[in-house]
PDB file of C-alpha atoms and ligand atoms in Angstrom:
ATOM      1  CA  MET A   1      -7.861  14.357  11.862  1.00  0.00           C
ATOM      2  CA  LYS A   2      -9.294  11.607  14.018  1.00  0.00           C
ATOM      3  CA  PHE A   3      -7.403   9.755  16.767  1.00  0.00           C
ATOM      4  CA  PHE A   4      -7.294   6.000  17.163  1.00  0.00           C
ATOM      5  CA  LEU A   5      -5.592   4.496  20.196  1.00  0.00           C
ATOM      6  CA  ASP A   6      -2.817   2.036  19.281  1.00  0.00           C
ATOM      7  CA  THR A   7      -3.033  -0.439  22.149  1.00  0.00           C
ATOM      8  CA  ALA A   8      -4.665  -3.631  23.370  1.00  0.00           C
ATOM      9  CA  ASP A   9      -4.548  -2.504  27.019  1.00  0.00           C
ATOM     10  CA  LEU A  10      -8.099  -2.265  28.391  1.00  0.00           C
ATOM     11  CA  GLY A  11      -7.143   0.237  31.123  1.00  0.00           C
ATOM     12  CA  GLU A  12      -5.515   2.578  28.598  1.00  0.00           C
ATOM     13  CA  ILE A  13      -8.530   2.336  26.289  1.00  0.00           C
ATOM     14  CA  ARG A  14     -10.976   2.988  29.143  1.00  0.00           C
ATOM     15  CA  GLU A  15      -9.045   6.090  30.230  1.00  0.00           C
ATOM     16  CA  ALA A  16      -8.483   7.575  26.748  1.00  0.00           C
ATOM     17  CA  VAL A  17     -12.135   6.965  25.783  1.00  0.00           C
ATOM     18  CA  SER A  18     -13.171   8.940  28.892  1.00  0.00           C
ATOM     19  CA  TRP A  19     -11.274  11.966  27.509  1.00  0.00           C
ATOM     20  CA  GLY A  20     -13.654  12.017  24.526  1.00  0.00           C
ATOM     21  CA  VAL A  21     -10.892  12.088  21.923  1.00  0.00           C
ATOM     22  CA  ILE A  22     -10.812   8.496  20.681  1.00  0.00           C
ATOM     23  CA  ASP A  23     -12.449   7.502  17.369  1.00  0.00           C
ATOM     24  CA  GLY A  24     -11.240   3.899  17.260  1.00  0.00           C
ATOM     25  CA  VAL A  25      -8.639   1.398  18.443  1.00  0.00           C
ATOM     26  CA  THR A  26      -5.930  -0.499  16.591  1.00  0.00           C
ATOM     27  CA  THR A  27      -4.250  -3.626  17.924  1.00  0.00           C
ATOM     28  CA  ASN A  28      -1.571  -5.919  16.550  1.00  0.00           C
ATOM     29  CA  PRO A  29      -0.040  -9.220  17.724  1.00  0.00           C
ATOM     30  CA  SER A  30       2.792  -7.405  19.548  1.00  0.00           C
ATOM     31  CA  LEU A  31       0.344  -5.172  21.426  1.00  0.00           C
ATOM     32  CA  PHE A  32      -1.819  -8.158  22.414  1.00  0.00           C
ATOM     33  CA  ALA A  33       1.291 -10.073  23.565  1.00  0.00           C
ATOM     34  CA  LYS A  34       2.129  -7.098  25.831  1.00  0.00           C
ATOM     35  CA  THR A  35      -1.150  -7.567  27.722  1.00  0.00           C
ATOM     36  CA  GLY A  36       0.023 -11.043  28.774  1.00  0.00           C
ATOM     37  CA  GLY A  37      -3.102 -12.555  27.189  1.00  0.00           C
ATOM     38  CA  LYS A  38      -3.108 -16.137  25.879  1.00  0.00           C
ATOM     39  CA  LEU A  39      -4.147 -17.181  22.369  1.00  0.00           C
ATOM     40  CA  ALA A  40      -7.370 -18.663  23.780  1.00  0.00           C
ATOM     41  CA  ASP A  41      -8.253 -15.224  25.231  1.00  0.00           C
ATOM     42  CA  PHE A  42      -7.656 -13.262  22.019  1.00  0.00           C
ATOM     43  CA  GLU A  43     -11.183 -13.098  20.627  1.00  0.00           C
ATOM     44  CA  ARG A  44     -12.699 -12.462  24.055  1.00  0.00           C
ATOM     45  CA  HIS A  45     -10.200  -9.645  24.535  1.00  0.00           C
ATOM     46  CA  ILE A  46     -11.143  -8.071  21.203  1.00  0.00           C
ATOM     47  CA  GLY A  47     -14.786  -8.323  22.276  1.00  0.00           C
ATOM     48  CA  ALA A  48     -13.948  -6.513  25.540  1.00  0.00           C
ATOM     49  CA  ILE A  49     -12.240  -3.698  23.578  1.00  0.00           C
ATOM     50  CA  CYS A  50     -15.294  -3.417  21.310  1.00  0.00           C
ATOM     51  CA  GLU A  51     -17.530  -3.069  24.360  1.00  0.00           C
ATOM     52  CA  LEU A  52     -15.373  -0.212  25.692  1.00  0.00           C
ATOM     53  CA  CYS A  53     -15.873   1.755  22.474  1.00  0.00           C
ATOM     54  CA  PRO A  54     -19.187   0.699  20.954  1.00  0.00           C
ATOM     55  CA  GLY A  55     -19.612   1.697  17.329  1.00  0.00           C
ATOM     56  CA  LEU A  56     -15.990   2.776  16.944  1.00  0.00           C
ATOM     57  CA  PRO A  57     -13.724   0.756  14.613  1.00  0.00           C
ATOM     58  CA  VAL A  58     -11.488  -1.744  16.433  1.00  0.00           C
ATOM     59  CA  SER A  59      -8.756  -3.371  14.332  1.00  0.00           C
ATOM     60  CA  ALA A  60      -7.955  -7.006  15.109  1.00  0.00           C
ATOM     61  CA  GLU A  61      -5.129  -8.632  13.175  1.00  0.00           C
ATOM     62  CA  SER A  62      -5.081 -12.041  11.487  1.00  0.00           C
ATOM     63  CA  CYS A  63      -1.796 -13.961  11.611  1.00  0.00           C
ATOM     64  CA  ALA A  64      -2.861 -16.444   8.926  1.00  0.00           C
ATOM     65  CA  GLU A  65      -0.401 -16.944   6.079  1.00  0.00           C
ATOM     66  CA  THR A  66      -2.788 -17.905   3.284  1.00  0.00           C
ATOM     67  CA  ALA A  67      -5.626 -15.955   1.706  1.00  0.00           C
ATOM     68  CA  GLU A  68      -8.058 -18.700   2.750  1.00  0.00           C
ATOM     69  CA  GLY A  69      -6.824 -18.556   6.334  1.00  0.00           C
ATOM     70  CA  MET A  70      -7.109 -14.759   6.419  1.00  0.00           C
ATOM     71  CA  VAL A  71     -10.661 -14.889   5.044  1.00  0.00           C
ATOM     72  CA  GLU A  72     -11.589 -17.517   7.633  1.00  0.00           C
ATOM     73  CA  ASP A  73     -10.012 -15.438  10.454  1.00  0.00           C
ATOM     74  CA  GLY A  74     -11.598 -12.288   9.060  1.00  0.00           C
ATOM     75  CA  ARG A  75     -15.096 -13.765   9.104  1.00  0.00           C
ATOM     76  CA  ARG A  76     -14.604 -15.061  12.660  1.00  0.00           C
ATOM     77  CA  LEU A  77     -13.171 -11.747  13.913  1.00  0.00           C
ATOM     78  CA  ALA A  78     -15.927  -9.736  12.224  1.00  0.00           C
ATOM     79  CA  ALA A  79     -18.509 -11.918  13.977  1.00  0.00           C
ATOM     80  CA  ILE A  80     -17.198 -10.791  17.407  1.00  0.00           C
ATOM     81  CA  ALA A  81     -18.826  -7.352  17.077  1.00  0.00           C
ATOM     82  CA  ASP A  82     -20.154  -4.997  14.416  1.00  0.00           C
ATOM     83  CA  ASN A  83     -17.249  -2.595  14.981  1.00  0.00           C
ATOM     84  CA  VAL A  84     -14.420  -5.084  14.300  1.00  0.00           C
ATOM     85  CA  VAL A  85     -12.110  -4.179  11.413  1.00  0.00           C
ATOM     86  CA  VAL A  86      -9.916  -7.012  10.139  1.00  0.00           C
ATOM     87  CA  LYS A  87      -6.253  -6.008  10.058  1.00  0.00           C
ATOM     88  CA  LEU A  88      -4.067  -7.677   7.446  1.00  0.00           C
ATOM     89  CA  PRO A  89      -0.346  -7.066   6.789  1.00  0.00           C
ATOM     90  CA  ILE A  90       0.121  -6.432   3.048  1.00  0.00           C
ATOM     91  CA  SER A  91       1.044  -9.391   0.824  1.00  0.00           C
ATOM     92  CA  THR A  92      -0.439 -10.888  -2.336  1.00  0.00           C
ATOM     93  CA  GLU A  93      -2.351 -13.312  -0.104  1.00  0.00           C
ATOM     94  CA  ALA A  94      -3.687 -10.413   1.955  1.00  0.00           C
ATOM     95  CA  LEU A  95      -4.784  -8.522  -1.165  1.00  0.00           C
ATOM     96  CA  ALA A  96      -6.811 -11.550  -2.286  1.00  0.00           C
ATOM     97  CA  ALA A  97      -8.299 -11.919   1.196  1.00  0.00           C
ATOM     98  CA  THR A  98      -9.141  -8.203   1.303  1.00  0.00           C
ATOM     99  CA  HIS A  99     -10.899  -8.471  -2.056  1.00  0.00           C
ATOM    100  CA  THR A 100     -13.077 -11.307  -0.730  1.00  0.00           C
ATOM    101  CA  LEU A 101     -13.749  -9.762   2.686  1.00  0.00           C
ATOM    102  CA  ALA A 102     -14.607  -6.354   1.186  1.00  0.00           C
ATOM    103  CA  GLN A 103     -17.145  -8.008  -1.136  1.00  0.00           C
ATOM    104  CA  GLU A 104     -18.756  -9.526   1.972  1.00  0.00           C
ATOM    105  CA  GLY A 105     -18.954  -6.077   3.582  1.00  0.00           C
ATOM    106  CA  ILE A 106     -16.161  -6.782   6.091  1.00  0.00           C
ATOM    107  CA  ALA A 107     -13.891  -3.785   6.611  1.00  0.00           C
ATOM    108  CA  VAL A 108     -10.142  -4.357   6.275  1.00  0.00           C
ATOM    109  CA  ASN A 109      -7.287  -2.247   7.632  1.00  0.00           C
ATOM    110  CA  MET A 110      -4.201  -3.034   5.532  1.00  0.00           C
ATOM    111  CA  THR A 111      -1.113  -2.619   7.645  1.00  0.00           C
ATOM    112  CA  LEU A 112       2.696  -2.605   7.343  1.00  0.00           C
ATOM    113  CA  ILE A 113       2.437  -0.123   4.458  1.00  0.00           C
ATOM    114  CA  PHE A 114       5.706   1.649   3.669  1.00  0.00           C
ATOM    115  CA  THR A 115       5.352   2.790   0.035  1.00  0.00           C
ATOM    116  CA  VAL A 116       2.896   4.480  -2.321  1.00  0.00           C
ATOM    117  CA  PRO A 117       2.473   1.362  -4.526  1.00  0.00           C
ATOM    118  CA  GLN A 118       1.646  -0.747  -1.444  1.00  0.00           C
ATOM    119  CA  ALA A 119      -0.940   1.827  -0.357  1.00  0.00           C
ATOM    120  CA  LEU A 120      -2.512   2.032  -3.828  1.00  0.00           C
ATOM    121  CA  LEU A 121      -2.726  -1.762  -4.132  1.00  0.00           C
ATOM    122  CA  ALA A 122      -4.287  -2.056  -0.677  1.00  0.00           C
ATOM    123  CA  ALA A 123      -6.946   0.509  -1.544  1.00  0.00           C
ATOM    124  CA  ARG A 124      -7.584  -1.035  -4.978  1.00  0.00           C
ATOM    125  CA  ALA A 125      -8.107  -4.461  -3.397  1.00  0.00           C
ATOM    126  CA  GLY A 126     -10.867  -2.984  -1.246  1.00  0.00           C
ATOM    127  CA  ALA A 127      -9.181  -1.981   2.015  1.00  0.00           C
ATOM    128  CA  ARG A 128     -11.339   0.447   4.019  1.00  0.00           C
ATOM    129  CA  TYR A 129      -8.250   1.692   5.897  1.00  0.00           C
ATOM    130  CA  VAL A 130      -4.645   1.919   4.724  1.00  0.00           C
ATOM    131  CA  SER A 131      -1.968   2.195   7.418  1.00  0.00           C
ATOM    132  CA  PRO A 132       1.368   3.718   6.359  1.00  0.00           C
ATOM    133  CA  PHE A 133       4.031   3.458   9.093  1.00  0.00           C
ATOM    134  CA  VAL A 134       6.142   6.424  10.183  1.00  0.00           C
ATOM    135  CA  GLY A 135       8.288   5.518  13.205  1.00  0.00           C
ATOM    136  CA  ARG A 136       9.734   2.328  11.734  1.00  0.00           C
ATOM    137  CA  PHE A 137      11.315   4.434   8.947  1.00  0.00           C
ATOM    138  CA  ASP A 138      12.939   6.557  11.629  1.00  0.00           C
ATOM    139  CA  ASP A 139      14.256   3.307  13.186  1.00  0.00           C
ATOM    140  CA  ILE A 140      16.291   2.682  10.018  1.00  0.00           C
ATOM    141  CA  ALA A 141      17.339   6.360   9.674  1.00  0.00           C
ATOM    142  CA  GLU A 142      14.910   7.103   6.817  1.00  0.00           C
ATOM    143  CA  ASP A 143      12.228   9.761   6.542  1.00  0.00           C
ATOM    144  CA  GLY A 144       8.863   8.272   7.498  1.00  0.00           C
ATOM    145  CA  VAL A 145       7.083  11.605   7.225  1.00  0.00           C
ATOM    146  CA  GLU A 146       8.134  12.040   3.580  1.00  0.00           C
ATOM    147  CA  GLN A 147       6.618   8.627   2.715  1.00  0.00           C
ATOM    148  CA  LEU A 148       3.457   9.504   4.642  1.00  0.00           C
ATOM    149  CA  VAL A 149       3.027  12.746   2.685  1.00  0.00           C
ATOM    150  CA  GLN A 150       3.397  10.837  -0.602  1.00  0.00           C
ATOM    151  CA  VAL A 151       0.888   8.149   0.424  1.00  0.00           C
ATOM    152  CA  CYS A 152      -1.659  10.825   1.400  1.00  0.00           C
ATOM    153  CA  GLU A 153      -1.240  12.614  -1.943  1.00  0.00           C
ATOM    154  CA  ALA A 154      -1.568   9.392  -3.955  1.00  0.00           C
ATOM    155  CA  ILE A 155      -4.585   8.024  -2.100  1.00  0.00           C
ATOM    156  CA  HIS A 156      -6.589  11.228  -1.709  1.00  0.00           C
ATOM    157  CA  GLY A 157      -6.322  12.051  -5.420  1.00  0.00           C
ATOM    158  CA  PHE A 158      -7.931   8.821  -6.614  1.00  0.00           C
ATOM    159  CA  ASP A 159     -11.453   7.425  -6.600  1.00  0.00           C
ATOM    160  CA  PHE A 160     -11.277   3.784  -5.522  1.00  0.00           C
ATOM    161  CA  GLY A 161     -15.044   3.370  -5.726  1.00  0.00           C
ATOM    162  CA  HIS A 162     -15.302   2.961  -1.963  1.00  0.00           C
ATOM    163  CA  GLU A 163     -14.313   5.013   1.071  1.00  0.00           C
ATOM    164  CA  VAL A 164     -10.637   4.743   1.982  1.00  0.00           C
ATOM    165  CA  GLU A 165      -9.162   6.408   5.053  1.00  0.00           C
ATOM    166  CA  ILE A 166      -5.465   6.748   5.753  1.00  0.00           C
ATOM    167  CA  ILE A 167      -4.340   5.822   9.248  1.00  0.00           C
ATOM    168  CA  GLY A 168      -0.944   7.309  10.066  1.00  0.00           C
ATOM    169  CA  ALA A 169       0.576   4.416  12.044  1.00  0.00           C
ATOM    170  CA  SER A 170       3.752   3.740  13.983  1.00  0.00           C
ATOM    171  CA  ILE A 171       3.261   7.184  15.494  1.00  0.00           C
ATOM    172  CA  ARG A 172       5.600   7.596  18.435  1.00  0.00           C
ATOM    173  CA  THR A 173       5.755  11.319  19.287  1.00  0.00           C
ATOM    174  CA  PRO A 174       3.634  14.497  19.341  1.00  0.00           C
ATOM    175  CA  HIS A 175       5.775  15.645  16.397  1.00  0.00           C
ATOM    176  CA  HIS A 176       4.597  12.604  14.415  1.00  0.00           C
ATOM    177  CA  VAL A 177       1.000  13.572  15.284  1.00  0.00           C
ATOM    178  CA  THR A 178       1.596  17.067  13.896  1.00  0.00           C
ATOM    179  CA  GLU A 179       3.165  15.683  10.728  1.00  0.00           C
ATOM    180  CA  ALA A 180       0.343  13.178  10.220  1.00  0.00           C
ATOM    181  CA  ALA A 181      -2.246  15.963  10.480  1.00  0.00           C
ATOM    182  CA  LEU A 182      -0.321  18.255   8.125  1.00  0.00           C
ATOM    183  CA  ALA A 183       0.224  15.413   5.643  1.00  0.00           C
ATOM    184  CA  GLY A 184      -3.564  15.041   5.471  1.00  0.00           C
ATOM    185  CA  CYS A 185      -4.012  11.728   7.287  1.00  0.00           C
ATOM    186  CA  ASP A 186      -7.654  11.024   8.084  1.00  0.00           C
ATOM    187  CA  ILE A 187      -6.605   9.309  11.302  1.00  0.00           C
ATOM    188  CA  ALA A 188      -3.490   8.933  13.444  1.00  0.00           C
ATOM    189  CA  THR A 189      -3.243   5.828  15.581  1.00  0.00           C
ATOM    190  CA  VAL A 190      -1.315   6.830  18.656  1.00  0.00           C
ATOM    191  CA  PRO A 191       0.015   4.784  21.610  1.00  0.00           C
ATOM    192  CA  PHE A 192      -1.335   5.851  25.011  1.00  0.00           C
ATOM    193  CA  LYS A 193       2.075   7.156  26.141  1.00  0.00           C
ATOM    194  CA  ALA A 194       2.441   9.366  23.048  1.00  0.00           C
ATOM    195  CA  LEU A 195      -1.156  10.587  23.393  1.00  0.00           C
ATOM    196  CA  LYS A 196      -0.502  11.654  26.980  1.00  0.00           C
ATOM    197  CA  LYS A 197       2.695  13.408  25.850  1.00  0.00           C
ATOM    198  CA  ALA A 198       0.666  15.248  23.189  1.00  0.00           C
ATOM    199  CA  VAL A 199      -1.522  16.780  25.919  1.00  0.00           C
ATOM    200  CA  ARG A 200       1.492  18.305  27.671  1.00  0.00           C
ATOM    201  CA  HIS A 201       3.839  21.210  26.927  1.00  0.00           C
ATOM    202  CA  PRO A 202       6.447  22.732  29.284  1.00  0.00           C
ATOM    203  CA  LEU A 203       4.883  26.173  28.790  1.00  0.00           C
ATOM    204  CA  THR A 204       1.470  24.771  29.714  1.00  0.00           C
ATOM    205  CA  ASP A 205       2.994  23.304  32.908  1.00  0.00           C
ATOM    206  CA  ARG A 206       4.760  26.578  33.716  1.00  0.00           C
ATOM    207  CA  GLY A 207       1.624  28.626  32.997  1.00  0.00           C
ATOM    208  CA  LEU A 208      -0.493  26.359  35.200  1.00  0.00           C
ATOM    209  CA  ALA A 209       1.990  26.616  38.080  1.00  0.00           C
ATOM    210  CA  LEU A 210       1.842  30.421  37.803  1.00  0.00           C
ATOM    211  CA  PHE A 211      -1.983  30.440  37.757  1.00  0.00           C
ATOM    212  CA  MET A 212      -2.046  28.251  40.883  1.00  0.00           C
ATOM    213  CA  GLU A 213       0.477  30.489  42.643  1.00  0.00           C
ATOM    214  CA  ASP A 214      -1.494  33.644  41.818  1.00  0.00           C
ATOM    215  CA  TRP A 215      -4.765  31.985  42.803  1.00  0.00           C
ATOM    216  CA  LYS A 216      -3.337  31.299  46.275  1.00  0.00           C
ATOM    217  CA  LYS A 217      -2.699  35.090  46.610  1.00  0.00           C
ATOM    218  CA  VAL A 218      -6.349  35.761  45.721  1.00  0.00           C
ATOM    219  CA  GLU A 219      -7.511  33.169  48.252  1.00  0.00           C
ATOM    220  CA  GLN A 220      -5.322  34.713  50.986  1.00  0.00           C
ATOM    221  CA  ALA A 221      -6.276  38.318  50.220  1.00  0.00           C
TER     222      ALA A 221
HETATM  223  O1  G3H B 301       0.619  -1.818  14.164  1.00  0.00           O
HETATM  224  C1  G3H B 301       0.840  -0.628  14.012  1.00  0.00           C
HETATM  225  C2  G3H B 301       1.581   0.177  14.965  1.00  0.00           C
HETATM  226  O2  G3H B 301       1.179   1.528  14.805  1.00  0.00           O
HETATM  227  C3  G3H B 301       3.076   0.015  14.872  1.00  0.00           C
HETATM  228  O3  G3H B 301       3.731   0.885  15.747  1.00  0.00           O
HETATM  229  P1  G3H B 301       5.263   0.629  16.149  1.00  0.00           P
HETATM  230  O4  G3H B 301       6.109   0.766  14.919  1.00  0.00           O
HETATM  231  O5  G3H B 301       5.575   1.694  17.166  1.00  0.00           O
HETATM  232  O6  G3H B 301       5.341  -0.757  16.706  1.00  0.00           O
END
C-alpha cells in the first residue's frame, strides 16, 4: 500500500517527503484553510506543494457547485502542474464533470465516498482515484472499516476500462492504516500527526532506551 500525506502544510510535506515514504499528497478546503492561506493564494500554494513532490499526484479540490464550474476549475487546477489531480466531492454534477475531465486526460480523485454504490459510480464516471472515508463513520458511531472493506471488494473485482486506485481517506490512527492495508486499499492518505504516530510503538521506545543504556556500558568499559 502506498502512502499519501493528507495535508496542505508545506513544512509537513517537506519533512514527510524527506523520509522517503510519501507517494502523493491530498488536500481539501479545510486543510487549506488551516494553513491560513487566502483564496488568492490557493493556486500558488498548490503549485508549491507540487514542487515539493515532483511527479507525485497532488489532489486539489474544486468547490464549484455546477458541472461546468467543476470542469472549469479542473482545467485551471490541472494547468498548475502535471501532477495535479482534481478532487471532486461526489454528486451528480461531479460525476458529469469527472466524465468530461477524464476524457480530456485530467485525473480526478472523487472524495466524500461512504458507500459501495458511490464508489462504483465514481469509478464508472472515470475517476482515477476513489476516496472512501473511514474516520467520519467512527465520528457517528458506525464502522468505517467495514465500509472500506466492501468498497475495496467491489472496486477491485471490476474492470472499469481505466486504472482506478482506492485511497483510504479520513485515516486518523495507526490502526486505521493497518485496516486500510488489510482491506486492500491501494493508498492510504494519512495526516502528518497520524503518520508520525505510526512510526512509534512503546516497545520500540523501551527497546531503544535499553540499547542506549547498554551502549553507554560498552563505551565506559
Ligand atoms: O479529505 C479527506 C480527508 O482524508 C478527510 O479526513 P478527516 O475526516 O479527518 O477530515
